[in-house]
Amino acid sequence: MGSGAIVLWTIAGVGLGLLAALRKGRLTDKLIVGAASIGVSLPIPVTGLLLLLLFVSTLDLLPFTTNEIVSPFGAAGPGGWFLNYLLPWVALAVLFSAQYIRVTRSNMLETFGEDFMRTARSKGMPRRRVVFKHGVRAGITPVVTMLGMDIGVLLGGAVLTEQIFSVPGVGFTAVHAAQSGDLPVTMAITMMAAFFIIVANVLVDVAYAVIDPRVRVA
């Protein structure tokens, strides 16, 4: 379940943070920053319950998450799989995406004021190319660092989300293993989380050299 939330909060956080930086001081910037301030203040249980109340109980737009594992290749199909896990993904992504919006915006504003950005603009390069080829690649490295660290935090968020939506995932299993005193399962989940943290940090180091040319030069 966590993979879908990672995709959501990375795309939303980086995209909205970049948009806010490009529209600094305008209404769009103020709305995005305001929404991020609200999102970062909402704990995951509150967000999950609000989503259930609004989209399931009140508007009846989405089904309540089943307590069985749903596969995109099963009887429900990709559409049923997506709808089944959409609310847990969103509940888990709101808090993280709000943090990513704030970090992306501040780093992009700092990057836009760098000498190499002014040099690129003075050469007459198109604004889109200056922003995406030079600005984003230089300003997104702190977000990559956050992503590597958040892999470890993800298990804690998944525990809360899977309990609220009754999703039989790793977090749900970890809670029941701890409650029943199942030490082998608890140790296995802990070791798995540690493994993914190590792999994520290795991938972050590799991504630095790919994203930011200054790292390769150094």
Tab-separated table of N, CA and C in Angstrom, residues 9-122:
chain	number	residue	atom	x	y	z
A	9	TRP	N	2.335	11.377	-2.934
A	9	TRP	CA	2.874	12.530	-2.210
A	9	TRP	C	4.096	13.118	-2.918
A	10	THR	N	4.851	12.316	-3.660
A	10	THR	CA	5.994	12.872	-4.383
A	10	THR	C	5.529	13.749	-5.537
A	11	ILE	N	4.596	13.243	-6.335
A	11	ILE	CA	4.097	14.026	-7.477
A	11	ILE	C	3.384	15.283	-6.996
A	12	ALA	N	2.492	15.137	-6.004
A	12	ALA	CA	1.742	16.292	-5.509
A	12	ALA	C	2.655	17.294	-4.809
A	13	GLY	N	3.556	16.804	-3.975
A	13	GLY	CA	4.428	17.698	-3.220
A	13	GLY	C	5.379	18.481	-4.098
A	14	VAL	N	6.057	17.777	-5.004
A	14	VAL	CA	7.019	18.455	-5.884
A	14	VAL	C	6.294	19.349	-6.887
A	15	GLY	N	5.212	18.842	-7.476
A	15	GLY	CA	4.492	19.620	-8.478
A	15	GLY	C	3.885	20.893	-7.904
A	16	LEU	N	3.191	20.784	-6.780
A	16	LEU	CA	2.570	21.960	-6.181
A	16	LEU	C	3.616	22.905	-5.580
A	17	GLY	N	4.688	22.351	-5.036
A	17	GLY	CA	5.754	23.203	-4.511
A	17	GLY	C	6.425	24.011	-5.604
A	18	LEU	N	6.652	23.378	-6.750
A	18	LEU	CA	7.236	24.098	-7.893
A	18	LEU	C	6.276	25.160	-8.409
A	19	LEU	N	4.993	24.819	-8.492
A	19	LEU	CA	3.998	25.787	-8.960
A	19	LEU	C	3.924	26.990	-8.013
A	20	ALA	N	3.978	26.737	-6.713
A	20	ALA	CA	3.952	27.840	-5.752
A	20	ALA	C	5.170	28.738	-5.894
A	21	ALA	N	6.335	28.129	-6.148
A	21	ALA	CA	7.548	28.929	-6.330
A	21	ALA	C	7.472	29.776	-7.597
A	22	LEU	N	6.920	29.212	-8.662
A	22	LEU	CA	6.793	29.959	-9.918
A	22	LEU	C	5.763	31.077	-9.808
A	23	ARG	N	4.785	30.940	-8.913
A	23	ARG	CA	3.727	31.945	-8.732
A	23	ARG	C	3.907	32.663	-7.396
A	24	LYS	N	5.119	32.905	-6.995
A	24	LYS	CA	5.405	33.500	-5.692
A	24	LYS	C	4.645	34.819	-5.516
A	25	GLY	N	3.955	34.925	-4.383
A	25	GLY	CA	3.232	36.134	-4.048
A	25	GLY	C	1.853	36.252	-4.661
A	26	ARG	N	1.508	35.361	-5.572
A	26	ARG	CA	0.205	35.418	-6.212
A	26	ARG	C	-0.811	34.572	-5.434
A	27	LEU	N	-2.046	34.611	-5.915
A	27	LEU	CA	-3.119	33.879	-5.236
A	27	LEU	C	-2.848	32.376	-5.225
A	28	THR	N	-2.322	31.857	-6.343
A	28	THR	CA	-2.023	30.422	-6.414
A	28	THR	C	-1.022	30.015	-5.343
A	29	ASP	N	0.002	30.822	-5.178
A	29	ASP	CA	1.018	30.552	-4.169
A	29	ASP	C	0.413	30.560	-2.773
A	30	LYS	N	-0.427	31.546	-2.489
A	30	LYS	CA	-1.029	31.657	-1.164
A	30	LYS	C	-1.961	30.487	-0.876
A	31	LEU	N	-2.724	30.060	-1.882
A	31	LEU	CA	-3.636	28.937	-1.678
A	31	LEU	C	-2.863	27.644	-1.414
A	32	ILE	N	-1.794	27.409	-2.192
A	32	ILE	CA	-1.006	26.188	-2.017
A	32	ILE	C	-0.310	26.179	-0.665
A	33	VAL	N	0.284	27.306	-0.282
A	33	VAL	CA	0.954	27.383	1.019
A	33	VAL	C	-0.051	27.215	2.159
A	34	GLY	N	-1.237	27.811	2.013
A	34	GLY	CA	-2.272	27.652	3.034
A	34	GLY	C	-2.731	26.217	3.170
A	35	ALA	N	-2.944	25.553	2.017
A	35	ALA	CA	-3.355	24.150	2.045
A	35	ALA	C	-2.267	23.273	2.652
A	36	ALA	N	-1.000	23.578	2.347
A	36	ALA	CA	0.108	22.809	2.918
A	36	ALA	C	0.186	23.002	4.431
A	37	SER	N	-0.079	24.217	4.907
A	37	SER	CA	-0.055	24.472	6.348
A	37	SER	C	-1.153	23.683	7.058
A	38	ILE	N	-2.307	23.584	6.420
A	38	ILE	CA	-3.394	22.789	7.010
A	38	ILE	C	-3.052	21.303	6.966
A	39	GLY	N	-2.538	20.848	5.817
A	39	GLY	CA	-2.224	19.430	5.663
A	39	GLY	C	-1.159	18.950	6.622
A	40	VAL	N	-0.145	19.776	6.875
A	40	VAL	CA	0.934	19.354	7.764
A	40	VAL	C	0.487	19.348	9.219
A	41	SER	N	-0.639	20.005	9.505
A	41	SER	CA	-1.163	20.052	10.876
A	41	SER	C	-2.139	18.920	11.175
A	42	LEU	N	-2.565	18.201	10.145
A	42	LEU	CA	-3.556	17.146	10.331
A	42	LEU	C	-2.866	15.799	10.564
A	43	PRO	N	-3.070	15.161	11.697
A	43	PRO	CA	-2.528	13.802	11.876
A	43	PRO	C	-3.247	12.804	10.970
A	44	ILE	N	-2.590	11.710	10.690
A	44	ILE	CA	-3.129	10.713	9.769
A	44	ILE	C	-4.485	10.162	10.222
A	45	PRO	N	-4.711	9.862	11.509
A	45	PRO	CA	-6.048	9.365	11.898
A	45	PRO	C	-7.165	10.359	11.608
A	46	VAL	N	-6.910	11.648	11.814
A	46	VAL	CA	-7.928	12.660	11.535
A	46	VAL	C	-8.210	12.729	10.036
A	47	THR	N	-7.152	12.732	9.224
A	47	THR	CA	-7.329	12.773	7.772
A	47	THR	C	-8.098	11.563	7.277
A	48	GLY	N	-7.753	10.387	7.781
A	48	GLY	CA	-8.438	9.172	7.349
A	48	GLY	C	-9.912	9.176	7.688
A	49	LEU	N	-10.230	9.584	8.907
A	49	LEU	CA	-11.642	9.616	9.312
A	49	LEU	C	-12.430	10.672	8.531
A	50	LEU	N	-11.809	11.817	8.244
A	50	LEU	CA	-12.482	12.843	7.445
A	50	LEU	C	-12.754	12.352	6.030
A	51	LEU	N	-11.799	11.634	5.454
A	51	LEU	CA	-12.001	11.097	4.104
A	51	LEU	C	-13.125	10.064	4.087
A	52	LEU	N	-13.157	9.208	5.101
A	52	LEU	CA	-14.240	8.218	5.188
A	52	LEU	C	-15.602	8.902	5.339
A	53	LEU	N	-15.644	9.918	6.189
A	53	LEU	CA	-16.909	10.621	6.421
A	53	LEU	C	-17.400	11.313	5.163
A	54	LEU	N	-16.468	11.939	4.422
A	54	LEU	CA	-16.865	12.736	3.267
A	54	LEU	C	-17.162	11.877	2.042
A	55	PHE	N	-16.216	11.027	1.659
A	55	PHE	CA	-16.327	10.326	0.372
A	55	PHE	C	-17.067	8.996	0.450
A	56	VAL	N	-17.148	8.411	1.640
A	56	VAL	CA	-17.827	7.112	1.777
A	56	VAL	C	-19.208	7.281	2.407
A	57	SER	N	-19.265	7.917	3.565
A	57	SER	CA	-20.542	8.010	4.283
A	57	SER	C	-21.466	9.083	3.714
A	58	THR	N	-20.902	10.272	3.421
A	58	THR	CA	-21.750	11.397	3.005
A	58	THR	C	-22.029	11.392	1.504
A	59	LEU	N	-20.969	11.427	0.694
A	59	LEU	CA	-21.143	11.522	-0.756
A	59	LEU	C	-21.319	10.169	-1.432
A	60	ASP	N	-20.902	9.094	-0.780
A	60	ASP	CA	-21.022	7.734	-1.335
A	60	ASP	C	-20.371	7.635	-2.720
A	61	LEU	N	-19.198	8.258	-2.848
A	61	LEU	CA	-18.484	8.226	-4.127
A	61	LEU	C	-17.502	7.068	-4.222
A	62	LEU	N	-16.999	6.620	-3.090
A	62	LEU	CA	-16.001	5.553	-3.079
A	62	LEU	C	-16.451	4.446	-2.132
A	63	PRO	N	-16.069	3.222	-2.426
A	63	PRO	CA	-16.434	2.108	-1.533
A	63	PRO	C	-15.542	2.081	-0.308
A	64	PHE	N	-16.059	1.511	0.763
A	64	PHE	CA	-15.221	1.319	1.948
A	64	PHE	C	-14.199	0.229	1.649
A	65	THR	N	-12.987	0.422	2.115
A	65	THR	CA	-11.906	-0.513	1.832
A	65	THR	C	-12.223	-1.893	2.406
A	66	THR	N	-12.062	-2.912	1.574
A	66	THR	CA	-12.303	-4.274	2.043
A	66	THR	C	-11.152	-4.737	2.914
A	67	ASN	N	-11.430	-5.711	3.796
A	67	ASN	CA	-10.386	-6.229	4.677
A	67	ASN	C	-9.690	-7.438	4.058
A	68	GLU	N	-9.715	-7.513	2.743
A	68	GLU	CA	-9.013	-8.560	2.013
A	68	GLU	C	-8.031	-7.915	1.035
A	69	ILE	N	-6.996	-8.652	0.702
A	69	ILE	CA	-6.003	-8.149	-0.248
A	69	ILE	C	-6.609	-8.123	-1.638
A	70	VAL	N	-6.586	-6.966	-2.275
A	70	VAL	CA	-7.140	-6.787	-3.616
A	70	VAL	C	-5.994	-6.626	-4.596
A	71	SER	N	-5.997	-7.401	-5.655
A	71	SER	CA	-4.944	-7.359	-6.662
A	71	SER	C	-5.458	-6.684	-7.930
A	72	PRO	N	-4.601	-5.899	-8.619
A	72	PRO	CA	-5.033	-5.301	-9.890
A	72	PRO	C	-5.273	-6.338	-10.975
A	73	PHE	N	-4.774	-7.560	-10.765
A	73	PHE	CA	-4.950	-8.629	-11.745
A	73	PHE	C	-6.037	-9.622	-11.324
A	74	GLY	N	-6.757	-9.286	-10.238
A	74	GLY	CA	-7.801	-10.175	-9.754
A	74	GLY	C	-9.147	-9.888	-10.386
A	75	ALA	N	-10.188	-10.353	-9.707
A	75	ALA	CA	-11.541	-10.208	-10.244
A	75	ALA	C	-11.986	-8.753	-10.292
A	76	ALA	N	-11.503	-7.938	-9.352
A	76	ALA	CA	-11.900	-6.525	-9.318
A	76	ALA	C	-11.292	-5.727	-10.456
A	77	GLY	N	-10.150	-6.191	-10.990
A	77	GLY	CA	-9.493	-5.480	-12.071
A	77	GLY	C	-8.708	-4.283	-11.565
A	78	PRO	N	-7.981	-3.603	-12.464
A	78	PRO	CA	-7.190	-2.431	-12.047
A	78	PRO	C	-8.046	-1.318	-11.456
A	79	GLY	N	-9.255	-1.109	-12.017
A	79	GLY	CA	-10.127	-0.053	-11.508
A	79	GLY	C	-10.582	-0.303	-10.084
A	80	GLY	N	-11.015	-1.536	-9.794
A	80	GLY	CA	-11.430	-1.877	-8.437
A	80	GLY	C	-10.283	-1.819	-7.451
A	81	TRP	N	-9.109	-2.252	-7.894
A	81	TRP	CA	-7.921	-2.180	-7.038
A	81	TRP	C	-7.583	-0.733	-6.708
A	82	PHE	N	-7.641	0.147	-7.703
A	82	PHE	CA	-7.310	1.556	-7.495
A	82	PHE	C	-8.306	2.212	-6.538
A	83	LEU	N	-9.598	1.993	-6.760
A	83	LEU	CA	-10.616	2.600	-5.900
A	83	LEU	C	-10.551	2.060	-4.474
A	84	ASN	N	-10.168	0.794	-4.329
A	84	ASN	CA	-10.111	0.187	-3.009
A	84	ASN	C	-9.027	0.823	-2.137
A	85	TYR	N	-7.910	1.175	-2.762
A	85	TYR	CA	-6.787	1.708	-1.997
A	85	TYR	C	-6.615	3.214	-2.129
A	86	LEU	N	-7.498	3.883	-2.865
A	86	LEU	CA	-7.323	5.317	-3.107
A	86	LEU	C	-7.372	6.122	-1.811
A	87	LEU	N	-8.386	5.900	-0.987
A	87	LEU	CA	-8.503	6.672	0.253
A	87	LEU	C	-7.341	6.417	1.224
A	88	PRO	N	-6.896	5.169	1.443
A	88	PRO	CA	-5.713	4.980	2.292
A	88	PRO	C	-4.474	5.676	1.736
A	89	TRP	N	-4.303	5.637	0.415
A	89	TRP	CA	-3.166	6.334	-0.194
A	89	TRP	C	-3.233	7.823	0.088
A	90	VAL	N	-4.404	8.402	-0.125
A	90	VAL	CA	-4.563	9.851	0.072
A	90	VAL	C	-4.358	10.220	1.536
A	91	ALA	N	-4.926	9.432	2.442
A	91	ALA	CA	-4.773	9.710	3.875
A	91	ALA	C	-3.311	9.693	4.290
A	92	LEU	N	-2.561	8.765	3.744
A	92	LEU	CA	-1.142	8.661	4.084
A	92	LEU	C	-0.314	9.730	3.376
A	93	ALA	N	-0.774	10.183	2.203
A	93	ALA	CA	0.005	11.121	1.395
A	93	ALA	C	-0.192	12.574	1.785
A	94	VAL	N	-1.312	12.901	2.433
A	94	VAL	CA	-1.609	14.309	2.732
A	94	VAL	C	-0.523	14.939	3.591
A	95	LEU	N	-0.164	14.291	4.683
A	95	LEU	CA	0.831	14.842	5.597
A	95	LEU	C	2.186	14.983	4.914
A	96	PHE	N	2.621	13.938	4.203
A	96	PHE	CA	3.930	13.960	3.562
A	96	PHE	C	3.971	14.975	2.417
A	97	SER	N	2.919	15.012	1.611
A	97	SER	CA	2.918	15.934	0.476
A	97	SER	C	2.948	17.383	0.952
A	98	ALA	N	2.295	17.687	2.070
A	98	ALA	CA	2.341	19.047	2.610
A	98	ALA	C	3.771	19.427	2.989
A	99	GLN	N	4.501	18.505	3.576
A	99	GLN	CA	5.904	18.775	3.913
A	99	GLN	C	6.740	18.960	2.656
A	100	TYR	N	6.481	18.160	1.640
A	100	TYR	CA	7.246	18.247	0.401
A	100	TYR	C	6.954	19.562	-0.323
A	101	ILE	N	5.721	20.040	-0.237
A	101	ILE	CA	5.373	21.322	-0.859
A	101	ILE	C	6.215	22.439	-0.252
A	102	ARG	N	6.298	22.476	1.047
A	102	ARG	CA	7.023	23.553	1.722
A	102	ARG	C	8.516	23.486	1.420
A	103	VAL	N	9.086	22.288	1.460
A	103	VAL	CA	10.520	22.147	1.198
A	103	VAL	C	10.829	22.460	-0.263
A	104	THR	N	10.014	21.948	-1.184
A	104	THR	CA	10.248	22.203	-2.610
A	104	THR	C	10.146	23.687	-2.914
A	105	ARG	N	9.129	24.341	-2.394
A	105	ARG	CA	8.952	25.773	-2.659
A	105	ARG	C	10.144	26.580	-2.169
A	106	SER	N	10.559	26.355	-0.932
A	106	SER	CA	11.669	27.141	-0.381
A	106	SER	C	12.971	26.885	-1.125
A	107	ASN	N	13.229	25.634	-1.488
A	107	ASN	CA	14.473	25.325	-2.204
A	107	ASN	C	14.453	25.842	-3.633
A	108	MET	N	13.288	25.795	-4.277
A	108	MET	CA	13.212	26.308	-5.645
A	108	MET	C	13.369	27.829	-5.660
A	109	LEU	N	12.800	28.524	-4.690
A	109	LEU	CA	12.979	29.984	-4.620
A	109	LEU	C	14.442	30.332	-4.402
A	110	GLU	N	15.119	29.567	-3.580
A	110	GLU	CA	16.549	29.799	-3.364
A	110	GLU	C	17.343	29.515	-4.628
A	111	THR	N	16.975	28.442	-5.331
A	111	THR	CA	17.687	28.075	-6.554
A	111	THR	C	17.469	29.108	-7.656
A	112	PHE	N	16.254	29.641	-7.760
A	112	PHE	CA	15.961	30.627	-8.798
A	112	PHE	C	16.814	31.879	-8.651
A	113	GLY	N	17.329	32.135	-7.449
A	113	GLY	CA	18.169	33.311	-7.234
A	113	GLY	C	19.650	33.052	-7.403
A	114	GLU	N	20.044	31.825	-7.773
A	114	GLU	CA	21.456	31.493	-7.943
A	114	GLU	C	22.029	32.132	-9.209
A	115	ASP	N	23.358	32.267	-9.227
A	115	ASP	CA	24.031	32.903	-10.366
A	115	ASP	C	23.844	32.120	-11.658
A	116	PHE	N	23.879	30.795	-11.589
A	116	PHE	CA	23.774	30.017	-12.816
A	116	PHE	C	22.395	30.139	-13.444
A	117	MET	N	21.372	30.407	-12.624
A	117	MET	CA	20.033	30.620	-13.175
A	117	MET	C	19.958	31.962	-13.887
A	118	ARG	N	20.557	32.987	-13.302
A	118	ARG	CA	20.582	34.290	-13.966
A	118	ARG	C	21.383	34.238	-15.256
A	119	THR	N	22.464	33.457	-15.233
A	119	THR	CA	23.269	33.313	-16.449
A	119	THR	C	22.480	32.628	-17.552
A	120	ALA	N	21.736	31.578	-17.200
A	120	ALA	CA	20.931	30.865	-18.190
A	120	ALA	C	19.853	31.775	-18.776
A	121	ARG	N	19.234	32.591	-17.933
A	121	ARG	CA	18.209	33.509	-18.438
A	121	ARG	C	18.815	34.595	-19.313
A	122	SER	N	20.014	35.062	-18.949
A	122	SER	CA	20.652	36.126	-19.739
A	122	SER	C	21.086	35.650	-21.122
